[in-house]
Coordinates of C-alpha atoms and ligand atoms in Angstrom, one line a residue:
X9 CA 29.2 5.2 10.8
X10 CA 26.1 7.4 10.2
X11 CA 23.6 6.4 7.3
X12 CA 23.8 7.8 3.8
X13 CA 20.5 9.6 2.4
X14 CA 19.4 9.2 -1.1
X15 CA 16.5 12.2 -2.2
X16 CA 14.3 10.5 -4.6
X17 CA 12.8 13.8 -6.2
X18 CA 9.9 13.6 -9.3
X19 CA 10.2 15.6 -12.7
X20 CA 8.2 16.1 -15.6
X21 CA 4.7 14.7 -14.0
X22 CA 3.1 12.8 -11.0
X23 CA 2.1 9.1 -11.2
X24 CA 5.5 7.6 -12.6
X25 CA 6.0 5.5 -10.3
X26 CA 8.7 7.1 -8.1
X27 CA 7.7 4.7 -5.1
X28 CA 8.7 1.6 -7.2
X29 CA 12.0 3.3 -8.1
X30 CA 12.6 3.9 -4.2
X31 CA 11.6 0.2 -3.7
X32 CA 13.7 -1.3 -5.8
X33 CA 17.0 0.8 -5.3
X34 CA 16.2 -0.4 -1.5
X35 CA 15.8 -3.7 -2.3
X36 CA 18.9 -3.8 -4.4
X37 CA 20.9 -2.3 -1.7
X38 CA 19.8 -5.0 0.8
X39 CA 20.5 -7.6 -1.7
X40 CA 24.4 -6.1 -1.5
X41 CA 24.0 -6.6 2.5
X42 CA 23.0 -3.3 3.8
X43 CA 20.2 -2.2 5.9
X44 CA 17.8 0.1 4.5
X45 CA 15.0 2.5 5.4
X46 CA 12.8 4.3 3.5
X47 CA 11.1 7.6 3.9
X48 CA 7.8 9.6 1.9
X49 CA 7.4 13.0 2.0
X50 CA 3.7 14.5 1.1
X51 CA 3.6 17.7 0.5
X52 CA -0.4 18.1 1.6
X53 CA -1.4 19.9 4.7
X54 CA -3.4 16.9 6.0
X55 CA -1.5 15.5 9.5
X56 CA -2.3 11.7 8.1
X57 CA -4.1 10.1 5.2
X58 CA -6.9 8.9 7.6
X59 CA -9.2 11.5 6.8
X60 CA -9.1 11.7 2.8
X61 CA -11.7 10.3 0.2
X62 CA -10.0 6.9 -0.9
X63 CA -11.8 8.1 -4.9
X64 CA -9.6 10.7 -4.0
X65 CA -6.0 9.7 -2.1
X66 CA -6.1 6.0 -2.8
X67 CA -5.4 3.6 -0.2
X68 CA -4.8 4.4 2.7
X69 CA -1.8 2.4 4.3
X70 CA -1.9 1.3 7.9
X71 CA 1.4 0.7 9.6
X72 CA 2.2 -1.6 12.9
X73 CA 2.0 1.0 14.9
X74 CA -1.1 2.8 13.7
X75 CA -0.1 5.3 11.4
X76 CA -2.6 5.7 8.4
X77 CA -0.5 6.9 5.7
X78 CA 0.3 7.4 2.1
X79 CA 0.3 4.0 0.5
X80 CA 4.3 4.3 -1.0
X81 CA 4.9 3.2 2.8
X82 CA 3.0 0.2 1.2
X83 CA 5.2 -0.4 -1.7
X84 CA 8.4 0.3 0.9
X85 CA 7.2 -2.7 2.9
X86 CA 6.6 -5.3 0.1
X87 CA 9.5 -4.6 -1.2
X88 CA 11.9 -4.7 1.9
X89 CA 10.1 -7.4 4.0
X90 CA 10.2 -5.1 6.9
X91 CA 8.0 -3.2 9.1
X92 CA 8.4 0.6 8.8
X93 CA 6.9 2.9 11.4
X94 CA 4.5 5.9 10.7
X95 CA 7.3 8.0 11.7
X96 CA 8.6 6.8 8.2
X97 CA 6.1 9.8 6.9
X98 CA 6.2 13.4 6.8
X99 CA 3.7 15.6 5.7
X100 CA 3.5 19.6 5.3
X101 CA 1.0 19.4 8.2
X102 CA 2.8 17.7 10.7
X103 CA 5.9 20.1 9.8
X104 CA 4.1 23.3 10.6
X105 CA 1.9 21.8 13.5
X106 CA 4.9 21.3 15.3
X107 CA 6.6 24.4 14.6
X108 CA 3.5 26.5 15.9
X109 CA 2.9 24.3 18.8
X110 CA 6.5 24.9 19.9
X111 CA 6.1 29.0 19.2
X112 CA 2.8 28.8 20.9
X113 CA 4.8 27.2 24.0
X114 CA 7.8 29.6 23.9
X115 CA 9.9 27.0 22.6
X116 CA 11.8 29.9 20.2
X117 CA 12.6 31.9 23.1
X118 CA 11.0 35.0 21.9
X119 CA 12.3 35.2 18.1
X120 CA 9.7 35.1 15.3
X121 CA 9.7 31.2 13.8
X122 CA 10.6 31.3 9.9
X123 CA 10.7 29.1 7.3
X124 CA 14.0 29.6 6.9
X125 CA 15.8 28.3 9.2
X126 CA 12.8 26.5 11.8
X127 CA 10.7 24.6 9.3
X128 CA 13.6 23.6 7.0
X129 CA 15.3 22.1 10.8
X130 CA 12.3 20.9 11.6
X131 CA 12.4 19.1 8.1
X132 CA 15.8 17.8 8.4
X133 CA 15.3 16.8 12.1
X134 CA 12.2 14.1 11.1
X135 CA 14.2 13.0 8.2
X136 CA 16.9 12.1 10.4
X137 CA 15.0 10.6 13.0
X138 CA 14.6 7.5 10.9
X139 CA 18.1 6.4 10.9
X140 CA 18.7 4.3 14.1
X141 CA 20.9 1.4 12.8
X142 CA 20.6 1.9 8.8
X143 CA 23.1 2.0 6.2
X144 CA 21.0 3.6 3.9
X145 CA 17.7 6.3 4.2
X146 CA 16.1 6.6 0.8
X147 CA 14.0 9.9 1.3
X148 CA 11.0 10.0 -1.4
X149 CA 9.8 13.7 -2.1
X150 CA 6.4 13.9 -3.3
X151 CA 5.1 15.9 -6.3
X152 CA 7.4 17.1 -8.9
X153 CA 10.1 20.1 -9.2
X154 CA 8.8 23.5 -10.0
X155 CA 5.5 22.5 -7.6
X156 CA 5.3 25.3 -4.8
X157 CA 4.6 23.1 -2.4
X158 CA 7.8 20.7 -2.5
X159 CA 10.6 23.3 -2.5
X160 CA 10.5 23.5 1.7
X161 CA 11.8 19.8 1.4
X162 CA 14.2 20.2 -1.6
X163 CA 15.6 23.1 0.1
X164 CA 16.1 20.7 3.3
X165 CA 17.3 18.4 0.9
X166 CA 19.9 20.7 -0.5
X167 CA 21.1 21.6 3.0
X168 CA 21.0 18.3 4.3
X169 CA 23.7 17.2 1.1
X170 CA 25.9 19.6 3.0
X171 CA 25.9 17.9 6.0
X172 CA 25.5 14.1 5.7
X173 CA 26.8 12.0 2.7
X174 CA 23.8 12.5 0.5
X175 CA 22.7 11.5 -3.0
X176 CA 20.6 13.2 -5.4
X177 CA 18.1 10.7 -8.0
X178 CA 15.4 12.6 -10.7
X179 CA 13.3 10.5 -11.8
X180 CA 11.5 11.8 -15.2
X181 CA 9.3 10.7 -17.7
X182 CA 10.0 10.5 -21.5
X183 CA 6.5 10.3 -24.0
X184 CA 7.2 8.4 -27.1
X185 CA 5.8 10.8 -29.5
X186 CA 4.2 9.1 -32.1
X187 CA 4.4 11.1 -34.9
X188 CA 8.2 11.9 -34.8
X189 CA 8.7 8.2 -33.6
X190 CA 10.7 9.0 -31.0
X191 CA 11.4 9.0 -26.9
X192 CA 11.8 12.8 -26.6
X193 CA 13.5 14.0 -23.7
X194 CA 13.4 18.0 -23.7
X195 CA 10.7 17.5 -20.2
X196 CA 13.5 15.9 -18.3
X197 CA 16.1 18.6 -19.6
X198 CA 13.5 21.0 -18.3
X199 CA 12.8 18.8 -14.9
X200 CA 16.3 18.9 -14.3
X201 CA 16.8 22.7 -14.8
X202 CA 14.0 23.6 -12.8
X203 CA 16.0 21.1 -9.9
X204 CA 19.2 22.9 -10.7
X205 CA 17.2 26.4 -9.7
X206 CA 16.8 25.0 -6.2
X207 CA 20.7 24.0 -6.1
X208 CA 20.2 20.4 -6.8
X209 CA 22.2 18.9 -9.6
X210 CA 21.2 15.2 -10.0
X211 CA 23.6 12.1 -9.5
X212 CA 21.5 9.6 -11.6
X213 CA 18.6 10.5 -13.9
X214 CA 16.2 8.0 -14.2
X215 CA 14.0 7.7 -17.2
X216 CA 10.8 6.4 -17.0
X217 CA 9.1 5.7 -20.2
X218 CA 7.0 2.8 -22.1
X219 CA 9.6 1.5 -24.0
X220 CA 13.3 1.3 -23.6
X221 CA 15.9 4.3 -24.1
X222 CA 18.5 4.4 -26.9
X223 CA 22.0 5.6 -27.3
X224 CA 21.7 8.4 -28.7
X225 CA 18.8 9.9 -26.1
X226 CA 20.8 8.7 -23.1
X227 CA 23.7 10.7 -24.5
X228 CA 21.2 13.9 -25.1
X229 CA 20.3 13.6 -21.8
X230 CA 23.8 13.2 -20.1
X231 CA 25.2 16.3 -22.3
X232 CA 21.9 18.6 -21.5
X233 CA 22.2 17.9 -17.7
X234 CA 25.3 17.5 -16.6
X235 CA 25.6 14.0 -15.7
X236 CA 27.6 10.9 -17.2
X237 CA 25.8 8.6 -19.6
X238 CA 26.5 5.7 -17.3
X239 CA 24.1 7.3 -14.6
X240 CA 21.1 8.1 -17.3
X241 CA 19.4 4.8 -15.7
X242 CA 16.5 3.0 -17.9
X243 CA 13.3 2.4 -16.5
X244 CA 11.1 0.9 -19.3
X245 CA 7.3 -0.9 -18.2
X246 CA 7.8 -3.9 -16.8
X247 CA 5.3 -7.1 -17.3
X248 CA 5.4 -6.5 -13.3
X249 CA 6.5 -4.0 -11.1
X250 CA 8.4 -6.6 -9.1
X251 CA 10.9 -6.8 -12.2
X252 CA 11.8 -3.3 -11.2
X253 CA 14.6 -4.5 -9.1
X254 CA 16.2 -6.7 -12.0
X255 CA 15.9 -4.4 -14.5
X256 CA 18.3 -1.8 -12.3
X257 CA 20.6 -4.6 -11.4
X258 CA 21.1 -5.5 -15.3
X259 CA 22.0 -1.4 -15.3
X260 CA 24.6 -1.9 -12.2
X261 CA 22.3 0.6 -10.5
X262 CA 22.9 -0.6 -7.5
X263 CA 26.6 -1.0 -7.7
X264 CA 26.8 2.7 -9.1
X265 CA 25.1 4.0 -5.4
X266 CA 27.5 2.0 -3.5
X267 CA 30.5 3.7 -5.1
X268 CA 29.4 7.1 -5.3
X269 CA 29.9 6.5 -1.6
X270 CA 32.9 4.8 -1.4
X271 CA 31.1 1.5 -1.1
X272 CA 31.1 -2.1 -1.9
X273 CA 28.6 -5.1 -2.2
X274 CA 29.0 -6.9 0.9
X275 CA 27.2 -9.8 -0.2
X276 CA 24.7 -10.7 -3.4
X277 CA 21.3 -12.3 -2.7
X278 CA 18.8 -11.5 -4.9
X279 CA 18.0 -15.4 -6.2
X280 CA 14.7 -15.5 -3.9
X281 CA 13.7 -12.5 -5.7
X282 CA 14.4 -13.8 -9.4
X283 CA 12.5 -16.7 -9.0
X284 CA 9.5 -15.1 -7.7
X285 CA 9.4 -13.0 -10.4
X286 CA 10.3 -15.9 -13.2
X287 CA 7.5 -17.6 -11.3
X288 CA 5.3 -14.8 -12.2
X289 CA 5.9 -14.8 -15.6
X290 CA 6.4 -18.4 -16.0
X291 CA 3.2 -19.5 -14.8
X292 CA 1.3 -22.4 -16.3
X293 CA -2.6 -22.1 -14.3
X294 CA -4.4 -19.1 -14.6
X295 CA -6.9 -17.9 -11.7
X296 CA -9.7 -15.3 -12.3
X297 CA -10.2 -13.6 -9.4
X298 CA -12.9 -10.7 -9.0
X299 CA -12.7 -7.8 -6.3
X300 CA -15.8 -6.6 -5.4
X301 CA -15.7 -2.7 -3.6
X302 CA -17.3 0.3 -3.2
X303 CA -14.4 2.6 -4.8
X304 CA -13.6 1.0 -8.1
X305 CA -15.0 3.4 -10.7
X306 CA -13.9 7.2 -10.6
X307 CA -15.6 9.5 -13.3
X308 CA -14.8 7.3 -16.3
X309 CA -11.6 5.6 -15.4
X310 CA -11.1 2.9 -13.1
X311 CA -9.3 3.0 -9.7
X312 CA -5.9 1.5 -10.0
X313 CA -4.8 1.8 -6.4
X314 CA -7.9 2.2 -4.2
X315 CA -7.2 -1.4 -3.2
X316 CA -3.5 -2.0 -4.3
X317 CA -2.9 -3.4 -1.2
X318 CA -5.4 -6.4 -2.0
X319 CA -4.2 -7.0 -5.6
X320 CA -0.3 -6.8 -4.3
X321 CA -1.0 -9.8 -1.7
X322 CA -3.3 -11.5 -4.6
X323 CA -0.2 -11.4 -7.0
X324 CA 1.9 -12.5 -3.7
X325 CA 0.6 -15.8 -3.3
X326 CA -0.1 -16.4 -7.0
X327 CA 3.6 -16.0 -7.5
X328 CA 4.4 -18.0 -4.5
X329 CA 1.9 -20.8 -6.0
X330 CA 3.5 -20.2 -9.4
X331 CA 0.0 -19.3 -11.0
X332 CA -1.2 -16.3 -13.0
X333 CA -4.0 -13.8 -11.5
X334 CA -6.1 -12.4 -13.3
X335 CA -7.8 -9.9 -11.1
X336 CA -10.9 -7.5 -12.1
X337 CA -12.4 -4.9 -9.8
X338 CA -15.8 -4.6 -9.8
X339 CA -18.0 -1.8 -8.5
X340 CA -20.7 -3.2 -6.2
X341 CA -23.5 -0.6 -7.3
X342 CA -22.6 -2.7 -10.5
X343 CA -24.1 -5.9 -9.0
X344 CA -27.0 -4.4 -7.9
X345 CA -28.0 -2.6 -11.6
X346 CA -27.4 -5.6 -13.4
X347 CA -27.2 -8.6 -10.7
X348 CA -24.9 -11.4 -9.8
X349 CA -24.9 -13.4 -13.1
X350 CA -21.9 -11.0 -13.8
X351 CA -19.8 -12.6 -11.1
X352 CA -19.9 -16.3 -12.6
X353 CA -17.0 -16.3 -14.8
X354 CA -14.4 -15.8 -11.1
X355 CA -13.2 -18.6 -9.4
X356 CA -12.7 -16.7 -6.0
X357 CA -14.1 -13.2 -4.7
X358 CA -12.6 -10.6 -2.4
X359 CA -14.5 -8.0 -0.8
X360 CA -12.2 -5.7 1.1
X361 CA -12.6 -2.9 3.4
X362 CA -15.1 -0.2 3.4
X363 CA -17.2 3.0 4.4
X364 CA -20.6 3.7 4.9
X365 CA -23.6 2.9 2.9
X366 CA -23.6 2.9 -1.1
X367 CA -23.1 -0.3 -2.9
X368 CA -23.6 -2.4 0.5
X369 CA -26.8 -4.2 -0.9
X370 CA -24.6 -5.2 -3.5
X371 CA -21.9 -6.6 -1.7
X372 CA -24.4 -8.4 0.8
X373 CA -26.3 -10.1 -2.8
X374 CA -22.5 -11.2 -3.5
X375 CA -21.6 -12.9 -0.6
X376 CA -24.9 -14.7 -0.4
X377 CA -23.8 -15.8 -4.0
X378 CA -20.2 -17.0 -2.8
X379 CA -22.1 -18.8 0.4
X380 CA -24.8 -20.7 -1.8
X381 CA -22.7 -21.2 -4.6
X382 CA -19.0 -22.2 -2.8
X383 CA -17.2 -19.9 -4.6
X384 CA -14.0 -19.3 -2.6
X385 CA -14.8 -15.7 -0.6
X386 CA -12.3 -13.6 1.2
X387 CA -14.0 -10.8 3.2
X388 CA -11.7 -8.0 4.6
X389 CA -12.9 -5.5 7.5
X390 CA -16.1 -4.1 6.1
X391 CA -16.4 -8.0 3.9
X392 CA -16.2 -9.5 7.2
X393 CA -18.9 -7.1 8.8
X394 CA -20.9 -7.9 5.3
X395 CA -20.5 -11.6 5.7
X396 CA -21.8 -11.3 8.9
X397 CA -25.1 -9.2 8.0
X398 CA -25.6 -11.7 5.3
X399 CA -25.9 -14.9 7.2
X400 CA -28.2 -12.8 10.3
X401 CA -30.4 -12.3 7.6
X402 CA -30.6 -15.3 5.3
X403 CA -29.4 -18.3 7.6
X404 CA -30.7 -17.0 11.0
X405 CA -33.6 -15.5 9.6
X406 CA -32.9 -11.8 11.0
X407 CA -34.9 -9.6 8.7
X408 CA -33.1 -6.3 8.2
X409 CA -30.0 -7.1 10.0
X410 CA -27.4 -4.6 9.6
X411 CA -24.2 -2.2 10.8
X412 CA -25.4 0.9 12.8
X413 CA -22.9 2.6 10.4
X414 CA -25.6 2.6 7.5
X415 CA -29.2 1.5 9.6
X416 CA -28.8 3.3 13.0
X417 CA -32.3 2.0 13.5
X418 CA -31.9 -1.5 12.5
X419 CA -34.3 -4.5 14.2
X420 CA -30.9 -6.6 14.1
X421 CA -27.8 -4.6 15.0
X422 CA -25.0 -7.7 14.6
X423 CA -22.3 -5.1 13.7
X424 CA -22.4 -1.8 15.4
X425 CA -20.3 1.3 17.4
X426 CA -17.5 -0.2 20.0
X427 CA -18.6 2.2 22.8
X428 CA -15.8 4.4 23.0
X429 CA -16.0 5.3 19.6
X430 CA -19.4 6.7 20.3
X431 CA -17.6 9.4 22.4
X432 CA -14.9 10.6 19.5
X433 CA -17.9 10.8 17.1
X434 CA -19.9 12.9 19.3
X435 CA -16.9 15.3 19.1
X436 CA -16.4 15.6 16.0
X437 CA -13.0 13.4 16.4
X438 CA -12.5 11.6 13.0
X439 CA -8.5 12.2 12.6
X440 CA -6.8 9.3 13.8
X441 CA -9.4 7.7 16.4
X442 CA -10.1 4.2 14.7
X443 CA -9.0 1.0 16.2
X444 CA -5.4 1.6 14.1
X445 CA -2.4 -0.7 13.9
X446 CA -1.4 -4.2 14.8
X447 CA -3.4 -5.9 17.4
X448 CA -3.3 -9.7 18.3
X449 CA -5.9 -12.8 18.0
X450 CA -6.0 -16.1 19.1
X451 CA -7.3 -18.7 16.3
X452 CA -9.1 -21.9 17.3
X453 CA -8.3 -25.2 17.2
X454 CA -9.4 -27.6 14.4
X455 CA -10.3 -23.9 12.4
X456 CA -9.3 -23.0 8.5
X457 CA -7.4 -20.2 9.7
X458 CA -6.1 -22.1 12.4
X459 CA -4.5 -24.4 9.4
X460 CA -3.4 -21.3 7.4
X461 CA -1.7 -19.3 9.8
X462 CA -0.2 -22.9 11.6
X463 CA -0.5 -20.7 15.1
X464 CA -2.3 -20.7 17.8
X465 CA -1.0 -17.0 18.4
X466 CA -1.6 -14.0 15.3
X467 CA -1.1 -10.7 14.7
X468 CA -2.5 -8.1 11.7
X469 CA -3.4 -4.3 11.4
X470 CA -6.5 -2.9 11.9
X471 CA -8.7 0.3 10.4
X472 CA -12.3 0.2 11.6
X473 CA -14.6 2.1 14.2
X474 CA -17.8 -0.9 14.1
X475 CA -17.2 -4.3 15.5
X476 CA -19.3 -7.5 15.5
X477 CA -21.9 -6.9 18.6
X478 CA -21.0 -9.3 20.9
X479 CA -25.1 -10.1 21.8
X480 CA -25.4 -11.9 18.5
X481 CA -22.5 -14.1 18.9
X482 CA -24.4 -17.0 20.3
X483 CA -27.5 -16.4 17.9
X484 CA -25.0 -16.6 14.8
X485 CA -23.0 -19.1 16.3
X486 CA -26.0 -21.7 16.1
X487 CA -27.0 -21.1 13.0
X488 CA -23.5 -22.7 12.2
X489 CA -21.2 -19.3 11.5
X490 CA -17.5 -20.1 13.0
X491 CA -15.7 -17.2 14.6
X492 CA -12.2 -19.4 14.6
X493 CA -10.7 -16.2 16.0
X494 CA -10.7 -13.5 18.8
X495 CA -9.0 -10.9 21.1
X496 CA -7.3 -13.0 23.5
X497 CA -10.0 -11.3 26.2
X498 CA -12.5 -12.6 23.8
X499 CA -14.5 -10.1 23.1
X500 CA -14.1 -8.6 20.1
X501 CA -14.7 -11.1 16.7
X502 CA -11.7 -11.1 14.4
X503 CA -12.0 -14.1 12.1
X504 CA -14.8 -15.9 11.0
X505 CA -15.7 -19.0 8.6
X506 CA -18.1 -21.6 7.3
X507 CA -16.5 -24.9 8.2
X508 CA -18.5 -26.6 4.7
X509 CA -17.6 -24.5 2.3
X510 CA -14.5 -24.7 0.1
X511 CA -13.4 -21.5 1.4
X512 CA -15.3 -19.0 3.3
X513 CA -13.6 -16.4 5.2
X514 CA -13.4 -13.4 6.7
X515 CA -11.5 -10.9 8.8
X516 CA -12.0 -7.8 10.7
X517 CA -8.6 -7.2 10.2
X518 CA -6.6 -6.3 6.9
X519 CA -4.3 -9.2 6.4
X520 CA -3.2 -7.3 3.0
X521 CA -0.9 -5.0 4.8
X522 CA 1.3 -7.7 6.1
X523 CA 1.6 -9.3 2.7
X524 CA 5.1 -9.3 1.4
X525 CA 6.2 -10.1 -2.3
X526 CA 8.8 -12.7 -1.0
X527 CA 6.3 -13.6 2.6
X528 CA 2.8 -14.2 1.2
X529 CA -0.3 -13.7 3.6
X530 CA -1.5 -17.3 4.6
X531 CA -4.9 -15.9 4.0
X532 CA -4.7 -15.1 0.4
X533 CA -2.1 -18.2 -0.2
X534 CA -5.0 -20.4 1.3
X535 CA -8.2 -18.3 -1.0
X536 CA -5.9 -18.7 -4.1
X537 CA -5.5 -22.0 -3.9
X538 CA -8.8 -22.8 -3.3
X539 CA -9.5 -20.7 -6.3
X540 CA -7.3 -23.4 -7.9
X541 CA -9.9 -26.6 -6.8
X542 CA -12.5 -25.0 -9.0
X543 CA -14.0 -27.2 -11.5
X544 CA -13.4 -24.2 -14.2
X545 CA -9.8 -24.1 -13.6
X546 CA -7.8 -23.4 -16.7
X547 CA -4.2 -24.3 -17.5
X548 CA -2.1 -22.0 -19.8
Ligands
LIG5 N1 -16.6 0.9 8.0 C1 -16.2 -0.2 8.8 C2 -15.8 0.3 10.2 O1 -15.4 1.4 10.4 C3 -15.1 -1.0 8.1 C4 -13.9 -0.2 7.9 C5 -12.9 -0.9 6.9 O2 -13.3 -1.7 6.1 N2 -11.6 -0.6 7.0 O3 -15.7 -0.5 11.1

């Protein structure tokens, strides 16, 4: 039996969340014991994420295999507790690059490529490629109907319906207009027209909106689009988004899918779930936890996903510990304008990954701060190659130490270009040339890490071009800094720690993207609850 493909398509506006829907209608159908896969669209010309702005794109998600990609591959992943290649996205770019590299090599025999048929069968090949041994492909379109550059993929969509037992989901947005009082729903009659124009008519509508959806708009809806009020599914705010997934059970969303398809649960396990979430909202300790990056402020607002990946594992392990987070970015430029007296109130810092120079000075005074103060610190990629900068220059006495990334001419270069990576920059070679994807370390004996992880033998995913320069090993070593984990060959530094501190470490590595909702990262279950041991700690 072949998999069945569910189209999550966008109406009314970007930004609703769409990836969460997709999540949780995945999660729901492996609770009923099916297998699932899920699939994101972008409609951008870029091949990868890899080479956008993250003020710009967000996060950029790195899968096992190396892929850097949208960051709903990240929400797929927490949500399923399963690895998903970067095959898992598709992107206008990597449609037509194909297409033209196969004209360019004869592969049409002589006929003129179109979009019609080649790119659309192009299209539906890579979406089908995904389904190995699934029961289920979600398929996540990006943008929203009546955007030029989606209606390639909602054509394939449409064609594809034709062919494989296929669903259709819009999911729309409904303001609550204040003045009238009301949840008005004339955008999502519109969103669904402009669907119906490309020969899609909706199985389920799904309504996002800040507050929940009343009789008499659900049956609005179901009259002005065609579709029975018992597939006009609610999706209100939730406290969290990991609700999500309980909210559409209470709806029988799940239940609904199945049968359009003939289908029945199997099994029902969602009881993990539930309590991890109840957990959540039950908490009785609170921890304040500060995140302290390059991209938090853009124009006037704040970033909410630059580092989503970070504040997901955060709320991971606080649910697992059964304690509230209370996380705040904080832009490092910040630290250096009005100095570190800001960061007292946290009982734990993070600083995650980064690119070149602005803000570093910033993030080097807050580590110091963390070291000499034993505040709990996590340092991710570019906090590790920080942390490391920090003690050459204060504890070993390395004036000026630094990454050749932002002080080609430093006295002290302790972080600096692997070799080969010299090369690719000379040529100009930036798409898709950093160390990428899963790689493994071994952890030392008697090491926090070691402790953590309970194995001798790790793996996490990697994003970086600069390494720690394996001349200063010894020098740092001395001075007392613990790299309790390598490459197996040894040579490259991928964890490091201060053995007299309360907690005090760091990878090169980006132990957020193996962080599931119901299979914390040991690295952020071990920093939170050290975050718990300070003095300040407060119970709810
Ligand atoms: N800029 C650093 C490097 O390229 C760190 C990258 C990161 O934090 N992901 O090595």
């Amino acid at each position: 039996m072949g998999a069945k493909f569910i189209f999550i398509i966008g109406g009314v506006l970007s930004g609703l969340g769409k990836g969460i829907v997709t999540s949780s209608i995945g999660k729901l159908l492996q609770s009923y014991g099916y297998k699932v896969t899920a699939v994101k669209i972008d409609p951008y010309i870029n091949i990868d994420a890899g080479t956008m702005r993250p003020t710009e794109h967000g996060e950029v998600w790195v899968t096992e295999d190396g892929g850097e990609i949208d960051q709903d591959l990240g929400n797929y992943e927490r949500f399923l507790n399963k690895n998903l290649p970067k095959r898992n996205n598709i992107t206008t770019g990597q449609i037509y690059l194909s297409v033209i590299n196969r004209e360019r090599a004869l592969g049409y025999n002589g006929k003129n490529a179109e979009v019609i048929p080649d790119i659309i069968n192009e299209i539906k090949d890579r979406i089908r490629a995904v389904e190995e041994d699934n029961d289920f492909v979600l398929v996540e379109i990006g943008g929203t109907t009546g955007d030029i550059q989606n209606e390639v993929f909602l054509y394939a969509a449409r064609e594809l319906g034709r062919e494989i037992p296929s669903i259709y989901l819009l999911v729309t947005y409904l303001p609550f207009l204040k003045n009238v009082g009301e949840l008005k729903t004339k955008p999502t009659q519109q969103a669904a027209a402009l669907l119906r124009a490309t020969g899609i008519v909706p199985d389920f509508i799904i309504t996002r909106s800040d507050r929940r959806l009343d009789d008499p708009r659900k049956e609005k809806i179901s009259k002005q689009c065609f579709i029975d009020k018992g597939n006009v599914i609610e999706d209100p705010d939730c406290e969290t988004v990991y609700e999500v997934p309980l909210v559409f059970k209470d709806q029988k969303f799940g239940r609904k899918i199945l049968s359009k398809f003939g289908l029945e649960p199997k099994e029902v396990d969602l009881q993990k779930w539930k309590d991890l979430v109840d957990n959540m909202k039950g908490a009785d300790k609170v921890v304040k936890i500060g995140v302290v990056g390059k991209y938090v402020s853009y124009g006037n607002s704040e970033h909410k996903d630059v580092y989503i990946s970070v504040l997901e594992a955060i709320k991971h392990a606080a649910a697992n510990l059964k304690v509230k987070p209370i996380i705040e970015q904080i832009q490092s430029t910040k630290i250096e304008d009005e100095g570190i007296d800001i960061l007292r109130k946290y009982d734990g810092i993070i600083v995650p990954g980064g690119f070149g120079k602005s803000g570093t000075e910033g993030i080097i005074k807050t580590i110091k701060f963390c070291r000499e103060n034993n505040i709990p610190f996590l340092g991710l990629c570019y906090g590790m190659q920080m942390a490391v900068i920090e003690f050459a220059r204060d504890v070993c006495g390395m004036d000026g130490a630094n990454t050749t990334e932002n002080d080609p001419n430093t006295p002290y270069p302790v972080i600096d270009f692997m070799p080969e990576q010299k090369e690719l920059i000379k040529l100009k070679q930036y798409g898709a040339t950093m160390r990428l994807g899963a790689y493994p370390a071994v952890l030392k004996e008697g090491t926090k890490v070691r402790e953590l992880y309970g194995e001798e033998f790790v793996s996490e995913r990697h994003r970086h071009r600069y390494e720690v320069n394996p001349e200063y090993i010894e020098q740092l070593e001395k001075c007392g800094l613990i790299f309790s984990g390598t490459s197996p060959d040894k040579t490259l530094m991928e964890f490091l720690e201060l053995p007299d501190k309360r907690f005090f470490v760091a990878t090169q590595a980006h132990p957020e993207f193996h962080s599931r909702f119901e299979s914390p990262s040991p690295l952020f279950k071990g920093f939170v609850k050290s975050c718990l041991q300070m003095p300040q700690q407060k119970v709810l």
